[in-house]
Amino acid sequence: MKKKIFTLQQIYKEGILCLEEAGIEEAKLDAWYLLEYVTGIGRAAYYGRPDRVIEEEMVRKYMETIRIRSTRVPLQHITGEQVFMGYPFLVNEHVLIPRQDTESLVEEALKVTTAGMQVLDMCTGSGCILLSMMKKKPGMKGIGCDISKEALKVAEENAKRLKVETVFVESDLFENVTGKFDVIVSNPPYIRTDVIAGLQDEVKLYDPFLALDGKEDGLYFYRKIICESTAYMKNSGVLLFEIGSDQGEAVSDLMNAAGYQNVTVKKDLAGLDRVVIGMYNI
């Protein structure tokens, strides 16, 4: 029997079709990333020879990743990686997948940090915020804390992969944190509990519930962190949060009430409120 021949272009088109039929929004993009992941072939090589014949075993592996993605398993859980601030981060079911929105938080934090500063990343998860900052601004001293042991294992592995020396602490917010900081940065859980059930399957079924749930009004962790943070701030220390697009006013009010000054809301690339910044003078 004649062996069936498959080309790059054929299996890519088949991958797109399968994902489109499954209702995956970014079907073409995801099919491409999975093709690149399985074959190791980049765009230039693909467009140079789209008729390249692919081994049957590789075709089988590619279509299996497509099948898994079609069940709403996040792309990053299949590839095990997400690029954030230009760096590849290990991700799995124990951490929130880094989002482009969060890059706005890192960019604002970098504006107020210099070498030698003490930085605390509260609710560090994969460590993507702190580690990106330390890669961009070498010489800072960083601590990342999280309540999840499993998340901290991922953060520690990312630190090794990026060759960044930092400390990660298992802590329920400030419970096991000591010292004072020039900058405290945080992307805490901020989605209202009753909203989580309506999120995309990729989020509600695969992102850790602890990393999503901001309790009844989505502001629980902002209140706690803001209230407790003043005891850990150096003079003129800066607190920065990622926020939901409708939380700018509420979080600003909480920071003002706690004695933070020059509280400002910054927008992301989509023009939505994304970061709140304030300074604390002892």
Coordinates of N, CA and C in Angstrom, one line a residue, residues 46-169:
Y46 N 9.2 27.9 6.9 CA 7.9 27.4 6.4 C 7.5 28.0 5.1
Y47 N 7.6 29.3 5.0 CA 7.2 30.0 3.8 C 8.2 29.7 2.6
G48 N 9.5 29.4 3.0 CA 10.4 29.0 2.0 C 10.1 27.7 1.4
R49 N 9.6 26.7 2.2 CA 9.3 25.4 1.7 C 8.0 24.9 2.3
P50 N 6.8 25.4 2.0 CA 5.6 24.9 2.6 C 5.2 23.5 2.2
D51 N 5.8 23.1 1.1 CA 5.6 21.7 0.6 C 6.5 20.7 1.1
R52 N 7.3 21.1 2.1 CA 8.2 20.1 2.7 C 7.5 18.9 3.3
V53 N 7.9 17.7 3.0 CA 7.3 16.5 3.5 C 7.6 16.3 5.0
I54 N 6.6 16.0 5.8 CA 6.7 15.8 7.2 C 6.6 14.3 7.5
E55 N 7.4 13.8 8.4 CA 7.3 12.4 8.8 C 6.0 12.1 9.5
E56 N 5.5 10.9 9.3 CA 4.2 10.5 9.8 C 4.1 10.6 11.3
E57 N 5.2 10.3 12.0 CA 5.2 10.4 13.5 C 5.0 11.9 13.9
M58 N 5.7 12.8 13.2 CA 5.5 14.2 13.5 C 4.1 14.7 13.2
V59 N 3.6 14.2 12.2 CA 2.2 14.6 11.8 C 1.2 14.1 13.0
R60 N 1.5 12.9 13.4 CA 0.6 12.3 14.5 C 0.8 13.2 15.8
K61 N 2.0 13.5 16.1 CA 2.2 14.4 17.3 C 1.5 15.7 17.2
Y62 N 1.7 16.3 16.0 CA 1.0 17.6 15.8 C -0.5 17.6 15.9
M63 N -1.1 16.6 15.3 CA -2.5 16.5 15.3 C -3.0 16.1 16.7
E64 N -2.2 15.5 17.5 CA -2.5 15.2 18.9 C -2.5 16.5 19.7
T65 N -1.6 17.4 19.5 CA -1.6 18.7 20.2 C -2.8 19.5 19.7
I66 N -3.1 19.4 18.5 CA -4.3 20.1 18.0 C -5.6 19.6 18.7
R67 N -5.7 18.3 18.8 CA -6.8 17.7 19.5 C -6.9 18.2 20.9
I68 N -5.8 18.2 21.6 CA -5.8 18.7 23.0 C -6.2 20.1 23.1
R69 N -5.6 20.9 22.2 CA -6.0 22.4 22.2 C -7.5 22.6 22.0
S70 N -8.1 21.7 21.1 CA -9.5 21.8 20.8 C -10.4 21.6 22.0
T71 N -9.9 20.9 23.0 CA -10.7 20.7 24.2 C -10.5 21.8 25.2
R72 N -9.9 22.9 24.8 CA -9.8 24.2 25.6 C -8.6 24.2 26.5
V73 N -7.8 23.1 26.5 CA -6.5 23.2 27.3 C -5.7 24.4 26.7
P74 N -5.2 25.3 27.5 CA -4.5 26.5 27.0 C -3.3 26.0 26.2
L75 N -3.0 26.8 25.2 CA -1.8 26.6 24.4 C -0.6 26.5 25.2
Q76 N -0.4 27.3 26.2 CA 0.8 27.4 27.0 C 0.9 26.2 27.9
H77 N -0.2 25.5 28.2 CA -0.1 24.3 29.0 C 0.4 23.1 28.1
I78 N 0.2 23.2 26.8 CA 0.7 22.2 25.9 C 2.2 22.4 25.6
T79 N 2.6 23.7 25.4 CA 4.0 23.9 25.1 C 4.8 24.1 26.3
G80 N 4.1 24.4 27.5 CA 4.9 24.6 28.7 C 5.6 25.9 28.9
E81 N 5.2 26.8 28.0 CA 6.0 28.1 28.0 C 5.1 29.3 27.6
Q82 N 5.5 30.4 28.1 CA 4.8 31.7 27.6 C 5.9 32.8 27.6
V83 N 6.0 33.5 26.5 CA 6.9 34.6 26.4 C 6.3 35.8 27.1
F84 N 7.1 36.5 28.0 CA 6.6 37.7 28.7 C 7.8 38.6 28.8
M85 N 7.6 39.9 28.4 CA 8.6 40.9 28.4 C 9.8 40.4 27.6
G86 N 9.6 39.6 26.6 CA 10.7 39.1 25.8 C 11.4 37.9 26.3
Y87 N 11.0 37.3 27.5 CA 11.7 36.2 28.1 C 10.7 35.0 28.1
P88 N 11.3 33.8 27.9 CA 10.5 32.6 28.0 C 10.3 32.1 29.4
F89 N 9.0 32.0 29.8 CA 8.7 31.5 31.2 C 8.0 30.2 31.2
L90 N 8.5 29.3 32.1 CA 7.9 28.0 32.3 C 6.5 28.3 32.9
V91 N 5.5 27.6 32.4 CA 4.1 27.7 33.0 C 3.5 26.4 33.1
N92 N 2.6 26.2 34.1 CA 1.8 25.0 34.2 C 0.5 25.3 34.9
E93 N -0.1 24.2 35.4 CA -1.5 24.4 36.0 C -1.4 25.1 37.3
H94 N -0.2 25.3 37.9 CA -0.1 25.9 39.2 C 0.1 27.4 39.2
V95 N 0.2 28.0 38.0 CA 0.4 29.4 38.0 C -0.5 30.1 36.9
L96 N -0.7 31.3 37.1 CA -1.5 32.1 36.1 C -0.6 32.3 34.9
I97 N -1.1 32.1 33.7 CA -0.4 32.3 32.5 C -0.1 33.8 32.4
P98 N 1.1 34.2 32.2 CA 1.4 35.6 32.1 C 0.7 36.2 30.9
R99 N 0.1 37.4 31.1 CA -0.7 38.1 30.0 C 0.1 39.3 29.6
Q100 N -0.2 39.7 28.4 CA 0.4 41.0 27.8 C 0.0 42.2 28.7
D101 N -1.2 42.2 29.2 CA -1.7 43.3 30.0 C -0.7 43.6 31.1
T102 N -0.2 42.5 31.7 CA 0.7 42.6 32.9 C 2.0 43.3 32.5
E103 N 2.4 43.3 31.3 CA 3.6 44.0 30.9 C 3.6 45.5 31.2
S104 N 2.3 46.0 31.2 CA 2.2 47.4 31.5 C 2.6 47.7 33.0
L105 N 2.3 46.7 33.9 CA 2.7 46.8 35.3 C 4.3 46.8 35.4
V106 N 4.9 45.9 34.7 CA 6.4 45.8 34.7 C 7.0 47.1 34.1
E107 N 6.5 47.6 33.0 CA 7.0 48.8 32.4 C 6.9 50.0 33.4
E108 N 5.8 50.1 34.1 CA 5.6 51.2 35.0 C 6.6 51.1 36.2
A109 N 6.7 49.8 36.7 CA 7.6 49.6 37.8 C 9.1 49.9 37.5
L110 N 9.5 49.6 36.2 CA 10.8 49.8 35.8 C 11.2 51.3 35.8
K111 N 10.1 52.2 35.7 CA 10.3 53.6 35.7 C 10.7 54.1 37.0
V112 N 10.4 53.4 38.1 CA 10.7 53.9 39.4 C 11.7 53.1 40.2
T113 N 12.4 52.2 39.4 CA 13.4 51.3 40.1 C 14.8 51.6 39.5
T114 N 15.8 51.4 40.4 CA 17.2 51.6 40.0 C 18.0 50.5 40.7
A115 N 19.2 50.3 40.2 CA 20.1 49.3 40.8 C 20.3 49.5 42.3
G116 N 20.2 48.4 43.1 CA 20.4 48.5 44.5 C 19.1 48.6 45.3
M117 N 18.0 48.8 44.6 CA 16.7 48.9 45.3 C 16.2 47.6 45.7
Q118 N 15.5 47.6 46.8 CA 14.8 46.4 47.4 C 13.4 46.3 46.8
V119 N 13.1 45.2 46.1 CA 11.8 45.1 45.4 C 11.1 43.8 46.0
L120 N 9.8 44.0 46.3 CA 9.0 42.9 46.7 C 7.9 42.6 45.7
D121 N 7.7 41.4 45.2 CA 6.7 41.0 44.3 C 5.7 40.2 45.1
M122 N 4.5 40.8 45.4 CA 3.5 40.1 46.2 C 2.6 39.3 45.3
C123 N 2.3 38.0 45.6 CA 1.6 37.1 44.7 C 2.3 36.8 43.5
T124 N 3.5 36.4 43.6 CA 4.5 36.3 42.5 C 4.1 35.3 41.4
G125 N 3.4 34.2 41.8 CA 3.1 33.2 40.8 C 4.3 32.6 40.1
S126 N 4.3 32.7 38.7 CA 5.4 32.2 37.9 C 6.7 33.0 38.1
G127 N 6.6 34.2 38.8 CA 7.8 35.0 39.0 C 8.0 36.0 37.8
C128 N 7.1 36.0 36.9 CA 7.4 36.7 35.6 C 7.6 38.2 35.8
I129 N 6.9 38.8 36.8 CA 7.0 40.3 37.0 C 8.4 40.6 37.6
L130 N 8.7 39.9 38.7 CA 9.9 40.2 39.4 C 11.1 39.8 38.6
L131 N 11.1 38.7 37.9 CA 12.3 38.2 37.2 C 12.5 39.1 35.9
S132 N 11.4 39.5 35.3 CA 11.5 40.5 34.2 C 12.2 41.8 34.6
M133 N 11.7 42.3 35.7 CA 12.3 43.5 36.3 C 13.8 43.4 36.5
M134 N 14.2 42.3 37.1 CA 15.6 42.1 37.5 C 16.4 41.8 36.3
K135 N 15.9 41.2 35.2 CA 16.6 41.1 34.0 C 16.8 42.4 33.3
K136 N 15.8 43.3 33.3 CA 15.9 44.6 32.7 C 16.7 45.6 33.5
K137 N 16.7 45.4 34.8 CA 17.5 46.4 35.7 C 18.4 45.6 36.6
P138 N 19.5 45.0 36.1 CA 20.4 44.2 37.0 C 20.8 45.1 38.2
G139 N 21.0 44.4 39.3 CA 21.5 45.0 40.5 C 20.5 45.3 41.5
M140 N 19.2 45.1 41.2 CA 18.1 45.2 42.2 C 18.1 43.9 43.0
K141 N 17.6 44.0 44.2 CA 17.5 42.9 45.1 C 16.0 42.6 45.3
G142 N 15.6 41.4 44.9 CA 14.2 41.0 44.8 C 13.8 39.9 45.7
I143 N 12.6 40.0 46.2 CA 11.9 38.9 46.9 C 10.5 38.7 46.3
G144 N 10.2 37.5 46.0 CA 8.8 37.2 45.5 C 8.2 36.3 46.5
C145 N 6.9 36.6 46.8 CA 6.2 35.7 47.8 C 4.9 35.3 47.2
D146 N 4.4 34.1 47.7 CA 3.2 33.5 47.2 C 2.7 32.5 48.2
I147 N 1.4 32.3 48.3 CA 0.9 31.3 49.3 C 1.0 29.9 48.8
S148 N 1.2 29.8 47.5 CA 1.3 28.4 46.8 C 2.7 27.9 46.7
K149 N 2.9 26.7 47.4 CA 4.2 26.1 47.2 C 4.5 25.7 45.8
E150 N 3.5 25.2 45.1 CA 3.7 24.7 43.7 C 4.0 25.9 42.8
A151 N 3.4 27.0 43.0 CA 3.7 28.2 42.2 C 5.1 28.6 42.5
L152 N 5.6 28.6 43.7 CA 7.0 29.0 44.0 C 8.0 28.1 43.4
K153 N 7.6 26.8 43.2 CA 8.6 25.9 42.5 C 8.7 26.3 41.1
V154 N 7.6 26.8 40.4 CA 7.7 27.2 39.1 C 8.5 28.5 39.0
A155 N 8.3 29.4 40.0 CA 9.1 30.7 40.0 C 10.6 30.4 40.2
E156 N 10.9 29.5 41.0 CA 12.3 29.1 41.3 C 12.9 28.5 40.0
E157 N 12.2 27.7 39.3 CA 12.7 27.2 38.0 C 12.9 28.3 37.0
N158 N 12.0 29.2 37.0 CA 12.2 30.3 36.0 C 13.4 31.2 36.4
A159 N 13.6 31.4 37.6 CA 14.8 32.1 38.0 C 16.1 31.4 37.6
K160 N 16.1 30.1 37.7 CA 17.3 29.3 37.2 C 17.4 29.5 35.7
R161 N 16.3 29.3 35.0 CA 16.4 29.4 33.5 C 16.8 30.8 33.0
L162 N 16.5 31.8 33.7 CA 16.8 33.2 33.3 C 18.1 33.7 34.0
K163 N 18.7 32.8 34.8 CA 19.9 33.1 35.5 C 19.8 34.4 36.4
V164 N 18.8 34.5 37.2 CA 18.5 35.6 38.1 C 18.6 35.1 39.5
E165 N 19.3 35.8 40.3 CA 19.5 35.4 41.7 C 18.4 36.2 42.5
T166 N 17.5 35.5 43.1 CA 16.5 36.2 43.9 C 16.0 35.2 45.0
V167 N 15.1 35.7 45.8 CA 14.6 34.9 46.9 C 13.1 34.7 46.8
F168 N 12.6 33.5 47.0 CA 11.1 33.3 47.0 C 10.7 32.8 48.3
V169 N 9.6 33.3 48.8 CA 9.1 33.0 50.2 C 7.7 32.5 50.1

